[in-house]
Short mmCIF file of C-alpha atoms and ligand atoms in Angstrom, two decimals:
data_model
loop_
_atom_site.label_atom_id
_atom_site.label_comp_id
_atom_site.label_asym_id
_atom_site.label_seq_id
_atom_site.Cartn_x
_atom_site.Cartn_y
_atom_site.Cartn_z
CA UNK A 121 -16.81 -14.58 13.22
CA UNK A 122 -18.54 -15.38 9.93
CA UNK A 123 -17.63 -13.49 6.87
CA UNK A 124 -21.11 -12.47 5.88
CA UNK A 125 -21.03 -9.99 8.74
CA UNK A 126 -17.80 -8.56 7.35
CA UNK A 127 -19.05 -7.93 3.86
CA UNK A 128 -18.98 -4.22 3.10
CA UNK A 129 -17.57 -3.37 6.51
CA UNK A 130 -13.88 -3.39 5.64
CA UNK A 131 -12.40 -0.14 4.26
CA UNK A 132 -8.77 -1.20 4.36
CA UNK A 133 -6.62 -4.30 4.64
CA UNK A 134 -3.12 -3.98 6.09
CA UNK A 135 -0.68 -6.75 5.23
CA UNK A 136 2.68 -7.61 6.76
CA UNK A 137 5.16 -10.09 5.34
CA UNK A 138 8.85 -10.82 5.56
CA UNK A 139 10.95 -13.81 4.45
CA UNK A 140 9.05 -15.61 1.69
CA UNK A 141 6.63 -12.72 1.52
CA UNK A 142 6.78 -11.94 -2.18
CA UNK A 143 5.76 -15.49 -3.12
CA UNK A 144 2.98 -15.43 -0.54
CA UNK A 145 1.69 -12.12 -1.86
CA UNK A 146 1.80 -13.45 -5.42
CA UNK A 147 -0.69 -16.09 -4.30
CA UNK A 148 -3.01 -13.60 -2.61
CA UNK A 149 -2.96 -10.20 -4.31
CA UNK A 150 -3.44 -11.11 -8.01
CA UNK A 151 -6.63 -12.93 -7.11
CA UNK A 152 -8.34 -9.75 -5.93
CA UNK A 153 -10.85 -8.65 -8.55
CA UNK A 154 -10.92 -5.26 -10.21
CA UNK A 155 -14.06 -4.36 -8.23
CA UNK A 156 -12.39 -5.05 -4.87
CA UNK A 157 -13.28 -2.04 -2.77
CA UNK A 158 -11.00 -1.88 0.29
CA UNK A 159 -7.58 -0.23 0.06
CA UNK A 160 -4.69 -2.63 0.59
CA UNK A 161 -1.55 -1.39 2.36
CA UNK A 162 1.45 -3.69 2.40
CA UNK A 163 4.69 -3.68 4.34
CA UNK A 164 7.17 -6.27 3.23
CA UNK A 165 10.68 -6.33 4.62
CA UNK A 166 13.19 -5.99 1.84
CA UNK A 167 16.76 -4.91 1.32
CA UNK A 168 17.39 -1.21 1.67
CA UNK A 169 17.54 -0.38 -2.01
CA UNK A 170 16.20 2.88 -3.19
CA UNK A 171 14.20 1.53 -6.07
CA UNK A 172 11.94 -1.32 -5.22
CA UNK A 173 10.79 -3.94 -7.72
CA UNK A 174 7.54 -4.62 -5.89
CA UNK A 175 5.40 -2.24 -7.89
CA UNK A 176 6.67 -3.72 -11.16
CA UNK A 177 6.18 -7.28 -9.98
CA UNK A 178 2.64 -6.74 -8.79
CA UNK A 179 1.28 -4.33 -11.35
CA UNK A 180 2.07 -6.91 -14.00
CA UNK A 181 -0.01 -9.48 -12.13
CA UNK A 182 -2.82 -7.63 -10.36
CA UNK A 183 -6.20 -6.40 -11.53
CA UNK A 184 -6.05 -3.57 -9.00
CA UNK A 185 -3.85 -0.50 -9.49
CA UNK A 186 -0.52 -0.90 -7.68
CA UNK A 187 1.52 2.03 -6.32
CA UNK A 188 4.39 2.82 -4.08
CA UNK A 189 2.92 4.79 -1.17
CA UNK A 190 3.58 8.53 -1.34
CA UNK A 191 3.65 10.85 1.60
CA UNK A 192 0.36 12.78 2.16
CA UNK A 193 -1.43 10.92 -0.62
CA UNK A 194 -5.14 10.37 0.08
CA UNK A 195 -5.85 6.64 0.41
CA UNK A 196 -7.89 5.47 -2.59
CA UNK A 197 -10.30 2.55 -2.44
CA UNK A 198 -9.46 -0.55 -4.46
CA UNK A 199 -5.76 0.30 -4.68
CA UNK A 200 -2.68 -1.64 -3.56
CA UNK A 201 0.04 0.39 -1.85
CA UNK A 202 3.53 -0.79 -0.96
CA UNK A 203 5.69 0.93 1.64
CA UNK A 204 8.83 2.34 0.00
CA UNK A 205 12.12 0.78 1.10
CA UNK A 206 13.74 2.42 4.14
CA UNK A 207 10.68 4.45 5.21
CA UNK A 208 7.91 3.62 7.64
CA UNK A 209 4.42 3.76 6.18
CA UNK A 210 1.63 5.09 8.38
CA UNK A 211 -2.02 5.96 7.97
CA UNK A 212 -2.89 9.47 9.09
CA UNK A 213 -6.20 11.29 9.37
CA UNK A 214 -8.05 11.69 6.10
CA UNK A 215 -7.30 8.85 5.70
CA UNK A 216 -4.06 9.68 3.98
CA UNK A 217 -0.70 7.99 3.74
CA UNK A 218 2.30 9.24 5.68
CA UNK A 219 5.95 8.24 5.50
CA UNK A 220 8.52 8.65 8.23
CA UNK A 221 12.27 8.15 8.54
CA UNK A 222 12.09 7.37 12.27
CA UNK A 223 14.44 4.73 13.64
CA UNK A 224 13.81 1.14 12.62
CA UNK A 225 11.46 -0.77 14.94
CA UNK A 226 12.58 -4.35 15.70
CA UNK A 227 15.36 -3.74 13.16
CA UNK A 228 12.77 -3.09 10.47
CA UNK A 229 12.02 -0.03 8.37
CA UNK A 230 9.37 -0.18 7.07
CA UNK A 231 7.85 -1.75 10.19
CA UNK A 232 4.68 -3.82 10.13
CA UNK A 233 3.82 -2.76 13.69
CA UNK A 234 4.02 0.93 12.79
CA UNK A 235 1.67 0.53 9.81
CA UNK A 236 -0.82 -1.65 11.69
CA UNK A 237 -0.96 0.52 14.82
CA UNK A 238 -1.51 3.73 12.88
CA UNK A 239 -4.10 2.09 10.62
CA UNK A 240 -5.96 0.64 13.62
CA UNK A 241 -6.08 4.12 15.08
CA UNK A 242 -7.66 5.62 11.96
CA UNK A 243 -9.86 2.77 10.65
CA UNK A 244 -10.89 1.07 13.93
CA UNK A 245 -13.31 -1.81 13.30
CA UNK A 246 -13.33 -1.12 9.54
CA UNK A 247 -9.82 -2.56 9.23
CA UNK A 248 -8.55 -6.05 8.52
CA UNK A 249 -4.97 -6.98 9.45
CA UNK A 250 -3.15 -9.89 7.83
CA UNK A 251 0.17 -11.41 8.93
CA UNK A 252 1.98 -13.70 6.50
CA UNK A 253 5.25 -15.64 6.44
CA UNK A 254 8.38 -14.19 8.05
CA UNK A 255 11.41 -14.88 10.20
CA UNK A 256 10.89 -12.32 12.96
CA UNK A 257 8.18 -11.08 15.27
CA UNK A 258 7.33 -7.76 13.61
CA UNK A 259 3.56 -7.44 13.26
CA UNK A 260 2.58 -9.21 16.50
CA UNK A 261 2.06 -5.92 18.33
CA UNK A 262 0.42 -4.37 15.31
CA UNK A 263 -2.06 -7.18 14.92
CA UNK A 264 -2.93 -6.86 18.61
CA UNK A 265 -3.67 -3.18 17.98
CA UNK A 266 -5.99 -4.13 15.11
CA UNK A 267 -7.79 -6.54 17.43
CA UNK A 268 -8.04 -3.98 20.25
CA UNK A 269 -9.55 -1.45 17.86
CA UNK A 270 -12.26 -3.94 16.91
CA UNK A 271 -10.78 -4.82 13.52
CA UNK A 272 -10.59 -8.25 11.91
CA UNK A 273 -7.42 -10.29 12.34
CA UNK A 274 -6.10 -12.83 9.85
CA UNK A 275 -2.94 -14.91 10.15
CA UNK A 276 -1.43 -17.34 7.69
CA UNK A 277 -1.49 -20.86 9.15
CA UNK A 278 2.08 -21.22 10.44
CA UNK A 279 2.47 -24.76 9.09
CA UNK A 280 1.70 -23.46 5.58
CA UNK A 281 4.10 -20.51 5.82
CA UNK A 282 7.50 -20.46 4.17
CA UNK A 283 8.85 -19.32 7.56
CA UNK A 284 6.47 -19.85 10.48
CA UNK A 285 8.06 -17.46 13.00
CA UNK A 286 6.09 -14.33 12.18
CA UNK A 287 2.59 -15.85 12.02
CA UNK A 288 3.39 -17.92 15.12
CA UNK A 289 4.54 -14.80 16.99
CA UNK A 290 1.34 -12.99 16.03
CA UNK A 291 -0.75 -15.92 17.33
CA UNK A 292 1.30 -16.20 20.51
CA UNK A 293 0.34 -12.63 21.29
CA UNK A 294 -3.39 -13.34 21.07
CA UNK A 295 -6.00 -15.22 19.07
CA UNK A 296 -6.82 -14.29 15.48
CA UNK A 297 -10.28 -14.32 13.92
CA UNK A 298 -9.03 -16.42 11.02
CA UNK A 299 -5.99 -18.69 10.72
CA UNK A 300 -5.91 -19.85 7.12
CA UNK A 301 -3.84 -21.02 4.19
CA UNK A 302 -2.96 -18.51 1.47
CA UNK A 303 -5.68 -19.80 -0.86
CA UNK A 304 -8.27 -19.51 1.90
CA UNK A 305 -7.06 -16.01 2.71
CA UNK A 306 -7.45 -14.96 -0.92
CA UNK A 307 -10.93 -16.45 -0.96
CA UNK A 308 -11.97 -14.68 2.23
CA UNK A 309 -10.66 -11.32 1.05
CA UNK A 310 -12.57 -11.67 -2.21
CA UNK A 311 -15.75 -12.36 -0.31
CA UNK A 312 -15.50 -9.53 2.17
CA UNK A 313 -14.09 -7.01 -0.31
CA UNK A 314 -17.12 -7.20 -2.56
CA UNK A 315 -17.00 -7.04 -6.29
CA UNK A 316 -17.33 -10.79 -6.84
CA UNK A 317 -20.31 -12.44 -8.48
CA UNK A 318 -23.11 -11.25 -6.21
CA UNK U 71 -12.18 3.85 19.21
CA UNK U 72 -12.94 5.71 22.47
CA UNK U 73 -9.43 5.30 23.77
CA UNK U 74 -7.89 6.63 20.61
CA UNK U 75 -10.15 9.67 20.58
CA UNK U 76 -8.99 10.46 24.10
CA UNK U 77 -5.41 10.12 22.94
CA UNK U 78 -6.07 12.61 20.13
CA UNK U 79 -7.43 15.12 22.65
CA UNK U 80 -4.47 14.63 24.95
CA UNK U 81 -2.00 15.01 22.10
CA UNK U 82 -3.58 18.25 20.97
CA UNK U 83 -3.52 19.66 24.50
CA UNK U 84 0.07 18.57 24.95
CA UNK U 85 1.14 20.36 21.77
CA UNK U 86 -0.76 23.48 22.83
CA UNK U 87 1.01 23.38 26.20
CA UNK U 88 4.40 22.99 24.54
CA UNK U 89 3.66 25.95 22.30
CA UNK U 90 2.47 28.17 25.15
CA UNK U 91 5.28 27.27 27.50
CA UNK U 92 8.27 26.75 25.19
CA UNK U 93 7.24 28.48 21.92
CA UNK U 94 8.03 25.41 19.85
CA UNK U 95 5.17 24.84 17.44
CA UNK U 96 4.45 21.19 16.66
CA UNK U 97 0.75 21.74 16.01
CA UNK U 98 1.22 21.46 12.25
CA UNK U 99 3.17 18.21 12.25
CA UNK U 100 2.04 14.93 10.71
CA UNK U 101 0.07 13.46 13.59
CA UNK U 102 0.36 9.71 13.10
CA UNK U 103 4.11 9.49 13.63
CA UNK U 104 4.13 12.28 16.24
CA UNK U 105 1.49 10.42 18.23
CA UNK U 106 3.63 7.33 18.13
CA UNK U 107 6.72 9.18 19.34
CA UNK U 108 4.81 10.97 22.12
CA UNK U 109 3.47 7.65 23.35
CA UNK U 110 7.05 6.36 23.47
CA UNK U 111 8.09 9.52 25.31
CA UNK U 112 5.34 9.09 27.91
CA UNK U 113 6.64 5.53 28.49
CA UNK U 114 10.18 6.79 28.76
CA UNK U 115 9.26 9.41 31.35
CA UNK U 116 7.15 6.92 33.28
CA UNK U 117 3.92 8.81 32.56
CA UNK U 118 0.78 6.67 32.24
CA UNK U 119 -0.90 9.19 29.89
CA UNK U 120 -0.01 12.16 27.72
CA UNK U 121 -1.94 14.33 30.18
CA UNK U 122 0.51 13.36 32.91
CA UNK U 123 3.36 14.16 30.61
CA UNK U 124 1.77 17.54 29.90
CA UNK U 125 1.56 18.32 33.62
CA UNK U 126 5.17 17.41 34.19
CA UNK U 127 6.34 19.43 31.20
CA UNK U 128 4.64 22.52 32.50
CA UNK U 129 6.19 22.19 35.95
CA UNK U 130 9.59 20.64 35.12
CA UNK U 131 11.21 22.66 32.33
CA UNK U 132 14.32 20.47 32.58
CA UNK U 133 12.40 17.72 30.84
CA UNK U 134 11.86 19.66 27.67
CA UNK U 135 15.26 19.25 25.98
CA UNK U 136 14.93 15.49 26.38
CA UNK U 137 11.39 15.54 25.05
CA UNK U 138 12.61 17.46 22.03
CA UNK U 139 14.46 14.31 21.04
CA UNK U 140 11.08 12.57 20.78
CA UNK U 141 9.30 15.47 19.11
CA UNK U 142 11.96 15.56 16.40
CA UNK U 143 13.70 12.70 14.68
CA UNK U 144 17.48 12.72 14.61
CA UNK U 145 18.19 10.05 12.04
CA UNK U 146 20.85 10.97 9.53
CA UNK U 147 23.84 9.69 7.68
CA UNK U 148 26.63 11.16 5.54
CA UNK U 149 25.93 11.09 1.81
CA UNK U 150 22.57 9.48 2.52
CA UNK U 151 21.19 8.40 -0.87
CA UNK U 152 24.52 8.67 -2.74
CA UNK U 153 22.80 9.29 -6.05
CA UNK U 154 21.39 12.57 -4.70
CA UNK U 155 24.95 13.79 -4.22
CA UNK U 156 26.04 12.37 -7.56
CA UNK U 157 23.26 14.32 -9.27
CA UNK U 158 24.28 17.45 -7.38
CA UNK U 159 27.80 17.04 -8.78
CA UNK U 160 26.62 16.34 -12.29
CA UNK U 161 23.64 18.63 -12.72
CA UNK U 162 23.93 21.42 -10.16
CA UNK U 163 27.64 22.05 -9.56
CA UNK U 164 28.33 23.13 -13.19
CA UNK U 165 25.75 25.89 -12.77
CA UNK U 166 26.95 26.83 -9.29
CA UNK U 167 30.40 27.45 -10.77
CA UNK U 168 29.02 30.44 -12.62
CA UNK U 169 28.45 32.35 -9.34
CA UNK U 170 31.37 34.31 -7.88
CA UNK U 171 30.16 33.57 -4.36
CA UNK U 172 27.72 31.01 -3.08
CA UNK U 173 25.24 30.64 -0.27
CA UNK U 174 23.76 27.28 0.63
CA UNK U 175 21.05 26.50 3.18
CA UNK U 176 20.71 23.08 4.79
CA UNK U 177 17.35 23.24 6.58
CA UNK U 178 16.77 20.58 9.24
CA UNK U 179 20.45 19.63 9.38
CA UNK U 180 20.07 17.43 12.48
CA UNK U 181 23.48 16.32 13.80
CA UNK U 182 25.32 17.65 10.76
CA UNK U 183 25.93 14.64 8.53
CA UNK U 184 24.25 16.24 5.53
CA UNK U 185 26.06 19.56 6.02
CA UNK U 186 29.51 17.98 6.12
CA UNK U 187 28.59 15.87 3.11
CA UNK U 188 27.78 19.02 1.16
CA UNK U 189 30.87 20.83 2.41
CA UNK U 190 33.06 17.90 1.34
CA UNK U 191 31.35 17.72 -2.03
CA UNK U 192 31.85 21.45 -2.60
CA UNK U 193 35.50 21.18 -1.59
CA UNK U 194 35.98 18.30 -4.02
CA UNK U 195 34.42 20.39 -6.73
CA UNK U 196 36.63 23.36 -5.86
CA UNK U 197 33.73 25.53 -4.71
CA UNK U 198 33.91 25.50 -0.92
CA UNK U 199 36.31 28.43 -0.67
CA UNK U 200 33.70 30.77 -2.10
CA UNK U 201 30.77 29.24 -0.18
CA UNK U 202 28.93 29.98 3.03
CA UNK U 203 26.62 27.22 4.27
CA UNK U 204 23.78 27.99 6.69
CA UNK U 205 22.91 24.90 8.68
CA UNK U 206 19.70 25.23 10.67
CA UNK U 207 17.57 23.08 12.94
CA UNK U 208 15.24 23.48 15.90
CA UNK U 209 16.95 20.86 18.02
CA UNK U 210 19.75 22.68 19.83
CA UNK U 211 21.35 19.48 21.12
CA UNK U 212 21.55 18.22 17.57
CA UNK U 213 23.00 21.56 16.44
CA UNK U 214 25.72 21.29 19.09
CA UNK U 215 26.68 17.86 17.81
CA UNK U 216 26.60 19.18 14.27
CA UNK U 217 28.93 21.97 15.24
CA UNK U 218 31.33 19.53 16.91
CA UNK U 219 31.53 17.42 13.74
CA UNK U 220 32.50 14.27 15.62
CA UNK U 221 31.00 10.89 14.73
CA UNK U 222 31.52 7.41 16.15
CA UNK U 223 33.99 5.47 14.00
CA UNK U 224 31.60 2.54 13.71
CA UNK U 225 29.44 4.73 11.45
CA UNK U 226 32.34 5.64 9.17
CA UNK U 227 32.30 2.48 7.04
CA UNK U 228 28.76 3.24 5.86
CA UNK U 229 29.61 6.92 5.31
CA UNK U 230 32.69 5.94 3.30
CA UNK U 231 30.72 3.62 1.09
CA UNK U 232 28.06 6.28 0.45
CA UNK U 233 30.72 8.88 -0.24
CA UNK U 234 32.48 6.76 -2.84
CA UNK U 235 29.13 6.02 -4.53
CA UNK U 236 28.47 9.74 -4.74
CA UNK U 237 31.07 10.14 -7.47
CA UNK U 238 33.85 11.30 -5.14
CA UNK U 239 37.39 11.59 -6.45
CA UNK U 240 39.10 11.39 -3.05
CA UNK U 241 38.68 9.14 -0.03
CA UNK U 242 36.50 10.21 2.89
CA UNK U 243 39.46 9.58 5.21
CA UNK U 244 41.07 12.73 3.78
CA UNK U 245 38.49 14.75 5.71
CA UNK U 246 38.70 13.37 9.25
CA UNK U 247 41.16 12.20 11.85
CA UNK U 248 40.39 9.23 14.07
CA UNK U 249 40.76 9.68 17.80
CA UNK U 250 39.46 7.58 20.71
CA UNK U 251 36.79 5.74 18.73
CA UNK U 252 35.67 8.92 17.00
CA UNK U 253 36.15 10.50 13.63
CA UNK U 254 36.76 14.23 13.98
CA UNK U 255 35.96 16.12 10.81
CA UNK U 256 38.34 18.67 9.34
CA UNK U 257 38.10 22.11 10.95
CA UNK U 258 38.65 23.86 7.65
CA UNK U 259 35.26 22.54 6.51
CA UNK U 260 33.61 24.17 9.49
CA UNK U 261 35.01 27.59 8.63
CA UNK U 262 32.43 27.73 5.87
CA UNK U 263 29.44 26.68 7.96
CA UNK U 264 27.21 28.78 10.21
CA UNK U 265 25.01 26.73 12.53
CA UNK U 266 21.86 28.29 13.87
CA UNK U 267 18.55 27.67 15.52
CA UNK U 268 15.80 28.31 13.00
CA UNK U 269 12.31 26.86 12.72
CA UNK U 270 10.55 26.29 9.42
CA UNK U 271 7.31 26.46 11.41
CA UNK U 272 7.74 29.86 13.03
CA UNK U 273 10.76 31.77 11.63
CA UNK U 274 11.18 33.62 8.37
CA UNK U 275 13.61 33.96 5.48
CA UNK U 276 17.08 35.17 6.50
CA UNK U 277 19.23 35.03 3.35
CA UNK U 278 19.17 34.59 -0.38
CA UNK U 279 20.73 31.27 -1.38
CA UNK U 280 21.62 29.48 -4.60
CA UNK U 281 21.15 25.96 -3.22
CA UNK U 282 18.77 24.76 -0.54
CA UNK U 283 18.80 21.20 0.72
CA UNK U 284 15.97 20.12 3.00
CA UNK U 285 15.79 16.38 3.23
CA UNK U 286 13.47 14.22 5.31
CA UNK U 287 12.04 17.15 7.19
CA UNK U 288 8.89 17.94 5.19
CA UNK U 289 7.54 14.41 5.69
CA UNK U 290 7.13 15.31 9.37
CA UNK U 291 4.85 18.25 8.54
CA UNK U 292 1.18 18.31 7.58
CA UNK U 293 0.28 19.84 4.25
CA UNK U 294 -0.30 23.33 5.61
CA UNK U 295 3.05 23.46 7.31
CA UNK U 296 4.69 22.01 4.22
CA UNK U 297 3.21 24.90 2.28
CA UNK U 298 4.68 27.35 4.76
CA UNK U 299 8.13 25.78 4.51
CA UNK U 300 8.03 25.58 0.73
CA UNK U 301 6.99 29.24 0.64
CA UNK U 302 10.10 30.08 2.67
CA UNK U 303 12.23 28.04 0.29
CA UNK U 304 10.78 29.79 -2.72
CA UNK U 305 11.39 33.22 -1.20
CA UNK U 306 14.87 32.33 -0.08
CA UNK U 307 16.14 30.91 -3.37
CA UNK U 308 17.61 33.22 -5.96
CA UNK U 309 16.27 33.18 -9.51
CA UNK U 310 17.11 29.75 -11.01
CA UNK U 311 18.22 28.55 -7.54
CA UNK U 312 18.22 24.84 -6.69
CA UNK U 313 16.09 22.92 -4.21
CA UNK U 314 16.84 19.37 -3.07
CA UNK U 315 14.36 17.26 -1.10
CA UNK U 316 14.41 13.79 0.49
CA UNK U 317 14.16 10.64 -1.64
CA UNK U 318 10.43 10.25 -0.96
CA UNK U 319 9.42 13.91 -0.81
CA UNK U 320 8.00 15.97 -3.64
CA UNK U 321 6.18 19.15 -4.58
CA UNK U 322 3.38 17.12 -6.05
CA UNK U 323 0.64 18.22 -3.68
CA UNK U 324 1.88 21.78 -3.25
CA UNK U 325 0.58 25.09 -4.53
CA UNK U 326 4.21 26.12 -4.92
CA UNK U 327 4.86 23.35 -7.44
CA UNK U 328 4.43 25.75 -10.34
CA UNK U 329 7.27 27.93 -9.06
CA UNK U 330 9.73 25.07 -9.63
CA UNK U 331 10.68 22.80 -12.46
CA UNK U 332 12.08 19.38 -11.85
CA UNK U 333 15.77 19.06 -12.68
CA UNK U 334 16.50 15.45 -11.69
CA UNK U 335 13.21 13.91 -10.60
CA UNK U 336 14.76 10.61 -9.45
CA UNK U 337 16.86 12.50 -6.92
CA UNK U 338 14.29 15.14 -6.06
CA UNK U 339 16.29 18.07 -7.39
CA UNK U 340 14.26 21.07 -8.49
CA UNK U 341 15.07 24.46 -9.93
CA UNK U 342 13.19 27.66 -9.24
CA UNK U 343 11.51 29.36 -12.15
C1 LIG X 104 15.23 13.06 9.93
S1 LIG X 104 16.17 14.52 10.28
C2 LIG X 104 16.86 14.87 8.72
C3 LIG X 104 18.35 15.04 8.75
C4 LIG X 104 19.02 15.28 7.41
N1 LIG X 104 18.42 16.40 6.69
C5 LIG X 104 18.96 14.03 6.56
O1 LIG X 104 18.16 13.92 5.64
O2 LIG X 104 19.76 13.12 6.83
C6 LIG X 104 14.89 15.75 10.50
C7 LIG X 104 15.40 17.03 11.16
O3 LIG X 104 14.43 18.07 10.99
C8 LIG X 104 14.46 18.88 12.14
N2 LIG X 104 13.23 19.68 12.24
C9 LIG X 104 12.02 19.27 12.68
N3 LIG X 104 11.15 20.30 12.69
C10 LIG X 104 11.81 21.37 12.21
C11 LIG X 104 11.46 22.73 12.00
N4 LIG X 104 10.23 23.18 12.28
N5 LIG X 104 12.40 23.58 11.51
C12 LIG X 104 13.65 23.13 11.24
N6 LIG X 104 14.05 21.86 11.44
C13 LIG X 104 13.15 20.98 11.91
C14 LIG X 104 14.64 17.88 13.25
O4 LIG X 104 15.09 18.47 14.46
C15 LIG X 104 15.64 16.91 12.63
O5 LIG X 104 16.94 17.28 12.95
#
């Protein structure tokens, strides 16, 4: 797949990360330009505290607006959303955001699989799914759902990941369109998300 | 894309069938998570599609109670979000003291953890003796467990920690006795609780209450059904009555928002009027 064919096609990017995820996201998300058009929905496993620091950390660094996802909120283009701690984040018709307090999946709430599967259902081939560093296999199923729906799949190159388990598990489940380092991922997102010089 | 469209059709038909056959109305629920749970249910019942599940549900009524555990989500905990209960003590209890008798409604009480938490809190604040708590849910199995008030002891450590973070003066162990791997909650708490089957989707207001706690229920509804439920809450609360929602729920997108003011936003406590 070449990225010229992706330009303008992607409405949303779903991102899953676990151990080492904040550092990985700090490499990727702040490089997205203000004119980046797709919505970005992120699940990162974190301790079950009620107030999360993620929004503070990333709004200080990112050109795009950063929010904690709210239930029933319409998904805005060019906005970064983080799943709140201890709730699953899903995409529902609209598209709008939905939270749920269902049981953890693979010991995780929020679960990467739950976000990816629901997003694949709503966005189909207009979705990109990205799996980053992590120490478990959450996201492997979800990325497969993105692939099955015709979406674009991206995985951090396991040998460049802080913990290789999660990207390796995603790749073991099926091939990805792009297996890249963090810098390359940032570059690819900038190109397909529009808003860069050209 | 095709496959998922088919799944949407099947889900809609399944919910229609459930409504027609069992009078439980899930048609106004948030679809993404419901779809996920119904797919899990089909797996569990060995049905290759939701259409198969629909057929079996129509012809095998015994399946329905088990399916109800997929349609609804029974995840709860005592003193879940301790700061909610701390704020109740600090900002709501002083005003509740001014009423000679109190009515409280816990809507969507699941297996009872939230109800007993409130009952314990009210006892600690010296208010339980003048209080009647209505605890309602649509899941009758959950209601039976709630009424029993028995929880596995391996959950008690987490409950105890939450309870002490809620600003409690006593220890949680004052309110239960341990027996055969279970913690059995004090019967005298139960004297003040009425458990009943009530649906926010199809039933109406049944009492006037001073405090209404409905946590992690509205997130399972779509906006229209949320509006219905919030309308019931508004009509059920007395003037200046209190409404508590789940940690990630709000009135932000609701037409009823103007009927409430926010009392402790961080803990989703609102006051009518
Ligand atoms: C996640 S539990 C919340 C339990 C508790 N309130 C808490 O926050 O820990 C959601 C509960 O809402 C109940 N519920 C779902 N639909 C309902 C309806 N239409 N009317 C009343 N209760 C409902 C479910 O059966 C379930 O027990």
